[in-house]
Amino acid sequence: MKRKADKQQNSAFPTAPRSAVSAVAARRARQQQQLQQSDSSHDTAPSENQESEPPTKKARSCPERHLQDVPSNHTSLEGSRLAAPVKAISEDLAFELSNADAAEDDLSGSDEIIIDDHVGEEEGTDLRDNANQGTPSRISTISENFTLSKNRVRKSDIVYSDEHMLCVRLKEKMTLVLIGIYDIWVKRGVISLMGAKLHPSTKTYRVYAPSTHSLPVIKCVSGVEGFAEIELQSCSSNLYGLKALSPHYSRIWNSSKTVGDSTTLNGSFKRSFSILYTSSDDPLNRPLRPLHLEKKWSTTIKSVSRRAHSLRALICGPKGAGKSTFGRYLLNHLLTPAPDGNSDNLNGVAFLDLDPGQPEFAPMGNIYLAHLREPCFGPPFSHPNLESSRYGKIVRCHHIGATSPKEDPDNYALAIMNLFDQYRMLSAMYPRCPLIINFPGWIFGLGLEVATWIIRSTALSDVVYMSEKGPAEVIEPLGHAASEASVTLTTLPSQPVDLVTRSSAQLRSMQMQSYFHMTQPEGLSDPLWTDSPLIHNKAISVSYSGPRPGISGIMVLGNRYSPQVLRDIIDGSVVAVVAVENVSAIPGYSETEAKRDGDSHTEEEPTDAIDEDLIDDNGGSNVDDSVIPQSNQQLKSLLNNSITRCPNSGLPYLFWGAGSSTPLDPKASRSLGLAFVRSIDVSSQKLELISPIPSSSIREAINQGHSLVLVRGMIDSPDWAFSEEYYAARNAEQDFIMTQLSYTKRNKEEGHGKDDDETQKGQNEELRRLQQCVRAASRLPYLKVIDDASALHQNEGKPENGTWRLRKKVYISSDSELD
């Protein structure tokens, strides 16, 4: 396959460059036309169902309880937020620029995040990912009432209960749905949970059940004397704390006591989970759905799981068909074999995730091979990193630098080939390790070619296509390739989600934010999250020049940019930290030349460990060059020869290619993780990086003589990082106000008088201090807080100083628990 730039030059039908302004204007025109059509359809006749495949679960009313409005005096675990003095604002972020426009605007270096503090007129305003444009759509607050738990927990089913835990007996075929975060311990019987069959043991499993995804269903499969017994334990996970840094994380967990909780607890409610029988039991009135599988899905999972260690399954299909859900269920089913000894004892499961837009165990822009050991219960933002994780480890990772592989299909195909080579090495070590491949929704054109190439060349056992309705131009080539390779092709019905509360772009932001705030302390089985703004974290100061710099260069994927703008491109951006293993990673340097040059030098073995600190006082590497193999010293020399020093900043700009940048060869390079560029100190020639990459990984790479390169891709701009300080200050102010109101109300009810003047003075000073923090955070140069959203639209599209200035419109809400 030719590179993207060459294909564009040789195209028989060249297209004119797309104007960002015209794209935005055209999209608005389409939206207005759609709104007019929807209004006219409501006035004339009911609209027809346009869904290609309807949801498998239909709404049905609950005979015991009708849909009710949210009570106005409920108490929330997440904490009600006061609307004054800071006004409540709409619920979610909505980017009005498309991904391409956002990337182009981001690289221009003139971004300004606009926060709208306008009071939302309508409760329950959520967003759909409308044609990947992030346009807002309304979800009615009066939604259909879904049955979540088939049976209700009676007092006779409760073994013991208190404000922190609940032990219940479940009859066979009985289901139970919870929202929140909890640990589950199976004491007797067998239950199913997200595809896993959990048997009695001393092990507990952590479950993350937010409202952003369909809720997991606990089902009794078999029991002793017809019952299974489980213990549900509250968790003090500080993943809750991210709601103070982003509105995306607000209103997604359990809040006040529900009807199901009332039957299991008489005292104060402090649990991190709540029992739900129907969607109308939710105090926040969210569109909740149970995570049920289509019957044919369950049959297929059982069928392919019988292949055990010989299973090599490719899961593919169109966007939004349920590929990730099916893959998650299949993984959990394989990772929880029966303890009776009749099942095949697997050496874990290899998971090859080829979807850079929605990866399961890594932030966006990456594809990787993971070796998993335990089932995982939760959405991707609850496990964005497998470093020191109980679930497994990432064997090798490549940074594609985009949410879609079609940005550079050649590099994508090379990375896939390298990951397959890594799987062959892994299967040699663990011969009883099956393989699950998650393919992206890019199933047309070149994406289809890549999928058929995988089927023909990788000795698969199964191909699962997640749609029974074609199209024929996809099904026929897949079937033909499967027939040639003697691979079983199974088509399954799509299981789309009919209601969403977060768009795809917002879920990616949540996963990226979780990635940078997550830590895995040694000795703990579950991760922790920090709730302080990212810019307040301790940064790593890395030198980019001098005799022994910490990084060897900076690459920008995509088009070539002038070295003068490199500083603006990477400042405040997310970059990948890539370890260049040998000279064959450099584009244009063949393996034959690398082998010849390597044989001409006498290599010295690197040391097993480094006693010194990873980075010296000057921000450079603390590894003595004498312990680095000579071939890798040649790598450093070749990288230095390819560097263009940027004027004014001195940044080392690496670029290979003609019209577009040629990435490093995946055979000789790998991604260690992501880093946030907090600042660039030109005077000292240093970068300040914030990264969750453990120092042991960096130490190991440097110890092996690898060179570190920063790669700036085309992924979404980290707007979430720029607004964290503002949200933290505002939430601290609102927490203080709510605490004082609660304290005053309690004193009034108990008949106490007013506080003395000294206490009142201290409270007023603290409030003024918090309000000053909010004002200071709102005056940051990259942030603009406005009171009225109409001001955005009045000046929208107007030229400034004779030029068009595009801004990413960000509508950020208060996390108020609206009543």
PDB file of N, CA, C and O in Angstrom, residues 6-35:
ATOM      1  N   ASP A   6       1.250  10.032  -1.064  1.00  0.00           N
ATOM      2  CA  ASP A   6       1.443   9.609  -2.445  1.00  0.00           C
ATOM      3  C   ASP A   6       0.116   9.313  -3.116  1.00  0.00           C
ATOM      4  O   ASP A   6      -0.092   9.612  -4.284  1.00  0.00           O
ATOM      5  N   LYS A   7      -0.792   8.667  -2.356  1.00  0.00           N
ATOM      6  CA  LYS A   7      -2.101   8.335  -2.926  1.00  0.00           C
ATOM      7  C   LYS A   7      -2.884   9.598  -3.250  1.00  0.00           C
ATOM      8  O   LYS A   7      -3.618   9.644  -4.238  1.00  0.00           O
ATOM      9  N   GLN A   8      -2.746  10.628  -2.441  1.00  0.00           N
ATOM     10  CA  GLN A   8      -3.444  11.865  -2.729  1.00  0.00           C
ATOM     11  C   GLN A   8      -2.873  12.534  -3.987  1.00  0.00           C
ATOM     12  O   GLN A   8      -3.614  13.116  -4.777  1.00  0.00           O
ATOM     13  N   GLN A   9      -1.566  12.440  -4.194  1.00  0.00           N
ATOM     14  CA  GLN A   9      -0.960  13.060  -5.367  1.00  0.00           C
ATOM     15  C   GLN A   9      -1.326  12.312  -6.634  1.00  0.00           C
ATOM     16  O   GLN A   9      -1.479  12.907  -7.695  1.00  0.00           O
ATOM     17  N   ASN A  10      -1.475  10.979  -6.554  1.00  0.00           N
ATOM     18  CA  ASN A  10      -1.759  10.154  -7.714  1.00  0.00           C
ATOM     19  C   ASN A  10      -3.237   9.931  -7.930  1.00  0.00           C
ATOM     20  O   ASN A  10      -3.624   9.162  -8.792  1.00  0.00           O
ATOM     21  N   SER A  11      -4.066  10.544  -7.116  1.00  0.00           N
ATOM     22  CA  SER A  11      -5.501  10.310  -7.235  1.00  0.00           C
ATOM     23  C   SER A  11      -6.010  10.866  -8.548  1.00  0.00           C
ATOM     24  O   SER A  11      -5.660  11.954  -8.995  1.00  0.00           O
ATOM     25  N   ALA A  12      -6.898  10.080  -9.224  1.00  0.00           N
ATOM     26  CA  ALA A  12      -7.485  10.527 -10.483  1.00  0.00           C
ATOM     27  C   ALA A  12      -8.540  11.595 -10.263  1.00  0.00           C
ATOM     28  O   ALA A  12      -8.907  12.318 -11.172  1.00  0.00           O
ATOM     29  N   PHE A  13      -9.054  11.688  -9.061  1.00  0.00           N
ATOM     30  CA  PHE A  13     -10.079  12.656  -8.741  1.00  0.00           C
ATOM     31  C   PHE A  13      -9.632  13.472  -7.535  1.00  0.00           C
ATOM     32  O   PHE A  13     -10.105  13.251  -6.432  1.00  0.00           O
ATOM     33  N   PRO A  14      -8.708  14.364  -7.717  1.00  0.00           N
ATOM     34  CA  PRO A  14      -8.250  15.158  -6.566  1.00  0.00           C
ATOM     35  C   PRO A  14      -9.372  16.030  -6.046  1.00  0.00           C
ATOM     36  O   PRO A  14     -10.177  16.559  -6.798  1.00  0.00           O
ATOM     37  N   THR A  15      -9.391  16.180  -4.750  1.00  0.00           N
ATOM     38  CA  THR A  15     -10.419  16.998  -4.115  1.00  0.00           C
ATOM     39  C   THR A  15      -9.809  18.281  -3.603  1.00  0.00           C
ATOM     40  O   THR A  15      -8.642  18.330  -3.203  1.00  0.00           O
ATOM     41  N   ALA A  16     -10.628  19.312  -3.599  1.00  0.00           N
ATOM     42  CA  ALA A  16     -10.157  20.602  -3.098  1.00  0.00           C
ATOM     43  C   ALA A  16      -9.995  20.538  -1.614  1.00  0.00           C
ATOM     44  O   ALA A  16     -10.682  19.775  -0.934  1.00  0.00           O
ATOM     45  N   PRO A  17      -9.100  21.292  -1.020  1.00  0.00           N
ATOM     46  CA  PRO A  17      -8.937  21.281   0.436  1.00  0.00           C
ATOM     47  C   PRO A  17     -10.218  21.717   1.117  1.00  0.00           C
ATOM     48  O   PRO A  17     -10.870  22.671   0.709  1.00  0.00           O
ATOM     49  N   ARG A  18     -10.552  21.029   2.179  1.00  0.00           N
ATOM     50  CA  ARG A  18     -11.793  21.294   2.899  1.00  0.00           C
ATOM     51  C   ARG A  18     -11.640  22.538   3.745  1.00  0.00           C
ATOM     52  O   ARG A  18     -10.703  22.700   4.501  1.00  0.00           O
ATOM     53  N   SER A  19     -12.580  23.401   3.654  1.00  0.00           N
ATOM     54  CA  SER A  19     -12.574  24.614   4.470  1.00  0.00           C
ATOM     55  C   SER A  19     -13.258  24.334   5.778  1.00  0.00           C
ATOM     56  O   SER A  19     -14.379  23.842   5.804  1.00  0.00           O
ATOM     57  N   ALA A  20     -12.557  24.639   6.891  1.00  0.00           N
ATOM     58  CA  ALA A  20     -13.166  24.391   8.199  1.00  0.00           C
ATOM     59  C   ALA A  20     -14.401  25.237   8.388  1.00  0.00           C
ATOM     60  O   ALA A  20     -15.397  24.801   8.965  1.00  0.00           O
ATOM     61  N   VAL A  21     -14.358  26.472   7.883  1.00  0.00           N
ATOM     62  CA  VAL A  21     -15.501  27.360   8.063  1.00  0.00           C
ATOM     63  C   VAL A  21     -16.703  26.843   7.299  1.00  0.00           C
ATOM     64  O   VAL A  21     -17.822  26.788   7.801  1.00  0.00           O
ATOM     65  N   SER A  22     -16.477  26.429   6.033  1.00  0.00           N
ATOM     66  CA  SER A  22     -17.597  25.931   5.254  1.00  0.00           C
ATOM     67  C   SER A  22     -18.146  24.641   5.821  1.00  0.00           C
ATOM     68  O   SER A  22     -19.346  24.376   5.729  1.00  0.00           O
ATOM     69  N   ALA A  23     -17.276  23.818   6.412  1.00  0.00           N
ATOM     70  CA  ALA A  23     -17.749  22.568   7.003  1.00  0.00           C
ATOM     71  C   ALA A  23     -18.670  22.839   8.179  1.00  0.00           C
ATOM     72  O   ALA A  23     -19.717  22.210   8.335  1.00  0.00           O
ATOM     73  N   VAL A  24     -18.275  23.812   9.006  1.00  0.00           N
ATOM     74  CA  VAL A  24     -19.120  24.152  10.157  1.00  0.00           C
ATOM     75  C   VAL A  24     -20.445  24.728   9.696  1.00  0.00           C
ATOM     76  O   VAL A  24     -21.516  24.404  10.204  1.00  0.00           O
ATOM     77  N   ALA A  25     -20.389  25.622   8.679  1.00  0.00           N
ATOM     78  CA  ALA A  25     -21.623  26.232   8.195  1.00  0.00           C
ATOM     79  C   ALA A  25     -22.539  25.195   7.566  1.00  0.00           C
ATOM     80  O   ALA A  25     -23.757  25.211   7.773  1.00  0.00           O
ATOM     81  N   ALA A  26     -21.957  24.275   6.791  1.00  0.00           N
ATOM     82  CA  ALA A  26     -22.782  23.240   6.176  1.00  0.00           C
ATOM     83  C   ALA A  26     -23.414  22.338   7.216  1.00  0.00           C
ATOM     84  O   ALA A  26     -24.563  21.912   7.077  1.00  0.00           O
ATOM     85  N   ARG A  27     -22.638  22.041   8.277  1.00  0.00           N
ATOM     86  CA  ARG A  27     -23.195  21.173   9.314  1.00  0.00           C
ATOM     87  C   ARG A  27     -24.357  21.858  10.024  1.00  0.00           C
ATOM     88  O   ARG A  27     -25.379  21.245  10.331  1.00  0.00           O
ATOM     89  N   ARG A  28     -24.218  23.165  10.287  1.00  0.00           N
ATOM     90  CA  ARG A  28     -25.323  23.869  10.937  1.00  0.00           C
ATOM     91  C   ARG A  28     -26.558  23.886  10.042  1.00  0.00           C
ATOM     92  O   ARG A  28     -27.695  23.772  10.518  1.00  0.00           O
ATOM     93  N   ALA A  29     -26.353  24.053   8.735  1.00  0.00           N
ATOM     94  CA  ALA A  29     -27.494  24.056   7.818  1.00  0.00           C
ATOM     95  C   ALA A  29     -28.202  22.715   7.832  1.00  0.00           C
ATOM     96  O   ALA A  29     -29.431  22.637   7.814  1.00  0.00           O
ATOM     97  N   ARG A  30     -27.394  21.632   7.866  1.00  0.00           N
ATOM     98  CA  ARG A  30     -28.010  20.295   7.921  1.00  0.00           C
ATOM     99  C   ARG A  30     -28.786  20.105   9.213  1.00  0.00           C
ATOM    100  O   ARG A  30     -29.870  19.521   9.235  1.00  0.00           O
ATOM    101  N   GLN A  31     -28.209  20.589  10.326  1.00  0.00           N
ATOM    102  CA  GLN A  31     -28.901  20.442  11.609  1.00  0.00           C
ATOM    103  C   GLN A  31     -30.218  21.197  11.618  1.00  0.00           C
ATOM    104  O   GLN A  31     -31.237  20.698  12.094  1.00  0.00           O
ATOM    105  N   GLN A  32     -30.230  22.438  11.059  1.00  0.00           N
ATOM    106  CA  GLN A  32     -31.471  23.197  11.024  1.00  0.00           C
ATOM    107  C   GLN A  32     -32.500  22.517  10.141  1.00  0.00           C
ATOM    108  O   GLN A  32     -33.697  22.480  10.454  1.00  0.00           O
ATOM    109  N   GLN A  33     -32.035  21.954   9.024  1.00  0.00           N
ATOM    110  CA  GLN A  33     -32.961  21.254   8.145  1.00  0.00           C
ATOM    111  C   GLN A  33     -33.545  20.028   8.822  1.00  0.00           C
ATOM    112  O   GLN A  33     -34.733  19.737   8.708  1.00  0.00           O
ATOM    113  N   GLN A  34     -32.703  19.288   9.576  1.00  0.00           N
ATOM    114  CA  GLN A  34     -33.202  18.118  10.288  1.00  0.00           C
ATOM    115  C   GLN A  34     -34.207  18.506  11.361  1.00  0.00           C
ATOM    116  O   GLN A  34     -35.214  17.828  11.558  1.00  0.00           O
ATOM    117  N   LEU A  35     -33.924  19.620  12.057  1.00  0.00           N
ATOM    118  CA  LEU A  35     -34.872  20.072  13.078  1.00  0.00           C
ATOM    119  C   LEU A  35     -36.199  20.468  12.462  1.00  0.00           C
ATOM    120  O   LEU A  35     -37.266  20.165  12.989  1.00  0.00           O
TER     121      LEU A  35
END
